[in-house]
Amino acid sequence: MISILNADLHCHSVVSDGTLTPEALAERAKTNGVELWALTDHDEIGGQQRAAAAAAAQGMHYLTGVEISVTFIGQTVHIVGLGFDADNAALKAGLAQTRGGRGQRAHDMAAGLAKVGINDAYEGALKFAGNHDLISRTHFARFLVESGVCKETNEVFRKYLTEGKPGYVEHRWATLKDAVTWITEAGGMAVIAHPARYKFSANQEFALFTEFKGHGGQGVEVVTGSHTPAEYLSYADTAREYGLAASRGSDFHSPAESHTELGTLPYLPGQLTPVWELLADKIQHAPV
Ligand code: AMP
Ligand code: MN
Ligand code: MN
Ligand code: MN
C-alpha cells in the first residue's frame, strides 16, 4: 500500500465531544473523498459499530478507533488506538476506568467557574454532552459560548479551561503503559496523537517516544489538524528516527468549530510506513 491514500484516522462524534453522529461523519468523510476512515472518540468505543456500519453504507474502508487520555510526567498525552477488536474485555474495562473520573472532575470544574461568577456550568455543559459518561472540557466551552461569556470555544479554553485558569482541574488519566497495552493486547496499534501539541522539553519528548516504543507502541501522527506544515516534516523525521509508522487524521470535531475538515489534509510525506500498511489485515473493507 502507498502513502497516497485519503485516510482520515482521527475524528470525534457525539459519543465523545464531537457534534455530529457517526452516520453524519461518515457521510461527510465520503463527500470529502475519504477512502479509509476511523472514528476515534475520547476514551469511548460505544460508537464503533455504528461507525463501521455507516462506513460500509458509504463505501469506505474502516478501522476501529479510539483516543485514550493518558497522564505522562504531569502532562496529558493522547494515544490513538487503531484496528483493535472492539469487543475486547480488557480494553473496554480500561476505557470505562479512564472515563470514570470525568463526572467528579466536571463538578470540580463547575465549582471553579462558580468562584468567578459563572453559575450552573455543570448542568450547562451536560446539556451539550451526547454521552453523559463523557463530559469534557469541550462541553463546558460550548456552554460558555452559548451563555455569551466568550465568542468562541478557543477563547474559553484560553481564558477558563487551561492550566492556571478558573475552570481547570488537575486530573490523572490512564498510564502510558496501560493505554498502549490495552490497545495492543486487543490486536490494535497504538499511535501517539498530535505530538507537536505537548509542551515537553526535548528530553521529555525523548522519554515519551522511548517509553511508548518500549510498551509496544508502533505509530505516530505526522499529518494532523493540530500540526503546521513544518511540523508534518519534523514529525516525519521523528517517525523515521524512532522506526514508527505514520498516521494521518483531521481531528475533526464540529463543522462550526473545527479548522480542519475531514479528509482535506495533505497526504503523508514520502519515505514513511503508513499505519494502514501494518494494519492491512484489520481493515474492514467496503462492500464491492
Ligand atoms: P478533556 O478530555 O475534557 O480534557 O477535553 C479535551 C478536548 O478539549 C480536546 O480533545 C479538544 O477537543 C478540546 N480542546 C483542548 N484545547 C482546546 C483549545 N485550545 N481550543 C478548542 N478546543 C480545545
Ligand atoms: Mn476532543
Ligand atoms: Mn487529542
Ligand atoms: Mn482528538
Short mmCIF file of N, CA and C in Angstrom, two decimals, residues 10 192-198 205 209 220-236 238 247-251 259-260 265-266 268-269:
data_model
loop_
_atom_site.label_atom_id
_atom_site.label_comp_id
_atom_site.label_asym_id
_atom_site.label_seq_id
_atom_site.Cartn_x
_atom_site.Cartn_y
_atom_site.Cartn_z
N HIS A 10 -8.65 10.07 12.51
CA HIS A 10 -8.81 10.76 13.80
C HIS A 10 -9.97 11.76 13.69
N ILE A 192 0.90 7.72 18.86
CA ILE A 192 0.97 8.98 19.62
C ILE A 192 0.22 10.05 18.83
N ALA A 193 -0.81 10.64 19.45
CA ALA A 193 -1.61 11.65 18.76
C ALA A 193 -0.89 13.00 18.82
N HIS A 194 -1.06 13.78 17.75
CA HIS A 194 -0.60 15.18 17.65
C HIS A 194 0.59 15.54 18.57
N PRO A 195 1.77 14.93 18.34
CA PRO A 195 2.90 15.14 19.25
C PRO A 195 3.35 16.60 19.40
N ALA A 196 3.12 17.42 18.39
CA ALA A 196 3.59 18.81 18.49
C ALA A 196 2.78 19.63 19.50
N ARG A 197 1.62 19.10 19.92
CA ARG A 197 0.78 19.86 20.85
C ARG A 197 1.32 19.86 22.29
N TYR A 198 2.17 18.90 22.62
CA TYR A 198 2.60 18.78 24.02
C TYR A 198 3.71 19.78 24.31
N GLU A 205 10.31 14.66 25.60
CA GLU A 205 9.76 14.07 24.38
C GLU A 205 10.49 12.77 24.04
N PHE A 209 8.62 9.09 23.59
CA PHE A 209 8.74 8.20 22.43
C PHE A 209 9.42 6.88 22.81
N VAL A 220 2.86 7.08 15.05
CA VAL A 220 2.80 8.49 15.47
C VAL A 220 2.03 9.27 14.40
N GLU A 221 1.21 10.22 14.85
CA GLU A 221 0.52 11.08 13.89
C GLU A 221 1.52 12.09 13.34
N VAL A 222 1.60 12.14 12.03
CA VAL A 222 2.50 13.07 11.35
C VAL A 222 1.69 14.21 10.73
N VAL A 223 0.69 13.83 9.94
CA VAL A 223 -0.18 14.84 9.33
C VAL A 223 -1.49 14.86 10.11
N THR A 224 -1.67 15.91 10.90
CA THR A 224 -2.87 16.06 11.73
C THR A 224 -3.31 17.52 11.70
N GLY A 225 -4.60 17.74 11.97
CA GLY A 225 -5.14 19.08 12.03
C GLY A 225 -4.47 19.94 13.09
N SER A 226 -3.75 19.30 14.02
CA SER A 226 -3.07 20.04 15.09
C SER A 226 -1.64 20.44 14.72
N HIS A 227 -1.16 20.03 13.55
CA HIS A 227 0.23 20.34 13.18
C HIS A 227 0.27 21.38 12.06
N THR A 228 1.34 22.15 12.06
CA THR A 228 1.63 23.05 10.94
C THR A 228 2.35 22.23 9.85
N PRO A 229 2.39 22.74 8.62
CA PRO A 229 3.14 22.02 7.57
C PRO A 229 4.60 21.77 7.97
N ALA A 230 5.22 22.69 8.68
CA ALA A 230 6.61 22.45 9.12
C ALA A 230 6.65 21.28 10.11
N GLU A 231 5.62 21.17 10.93
CA GLU A 231 5.57 20.05 11.88
C GLU A 231 5.30 18.71 11.20
N TYR A 232 4.60 18.72 10.03
CA TYR A 232 4.45 17.46 9.29
C TYR A 232 5.85 16.92 8.99
N LEU A 233 6.73 17.83 8.56
CA LEU A 233 8.06 17.39 8.15
C LEU A 233 8.92 17.00 9.34
N SER A 234 8.83 17.77 10.43
CA SER A 234 9.71 17.43 11.56
C SER A 234 9.27 16.13 12.21
N TYR A 235 7.93 15.88 12.26
CA TYR A 235 7.50 14.60 12.85
C TYR A 235 7.61 13.44 11.86
N ALA A 236 7.73 13.73 10.57
CA ALA A 236 8.07 12.67 9.61
C ALA A 236 9.49 12.19 9.94
N THR A 238 10.91 12.43 12.88
CA THR A 238 10.82 11.73 14.17
C THR A 238 10.34 10.29 13.95
N SER A 247 0.74 8.20 10.85
CA SER A 247 -0.70 8.29 10.67
C SER A 247 -1.13 9.68 10.20
N ARG A 248 -2.37 9.76 9.74
CA ARG A 248 -2.92 10.98 9.17
C ARG A 248 -4.36 11.10 9.65
N GLY A 249 -4.73 12.24 10.23
CA GLY A 249 -6.11 12.42 10.69
C GLY A 249 -6.41 13.87 10.99
N SER A 250 -7.65 14.29 10.68
CA SER A 250 -8.02 15.70 10.82
C SER A 250 -8.24 16.14 12.26
N ASP A 251 -8.66 15.21 13.14
CA ASP A 251 -9.12 15.56 14.50
C ASP A 251 -10.37 16.46 14.41
N HIS A 259 -11.18 23.76 12.43
CA HIS A 259 -10.50 24.44 11.34
C HIS A 259 -10.13 23.46 10.24
N THR A 260 -10.00 22.19 10.60
CA THR A 260 -9.60 21.19 9.60
C THR A 260 -10.77 20.28 9.30
N LEU A 265 -6.57 17.11 4.56
CA LEU A 265 -5.16 17.40 4.84
C LEU A 265 -4.28 16.88 3.70
N PRO A 266 -3.04 17.37 3.62
CA PRO A 266 -2.13 16.81 2.62
C PRO A 266 -1.87 15.32 2.89
N LEU A 268 0.44 11.93 3.43
CA LEU A 268 1.67 11.72 4.22
C LEU A 268 2.89 12.01 3.34
N PRO A 269 3.93 12.60 3.93
CA PRO A 269 5.18 12.74 3.18
C PRO A 269 5.72 11.35 2.80
#
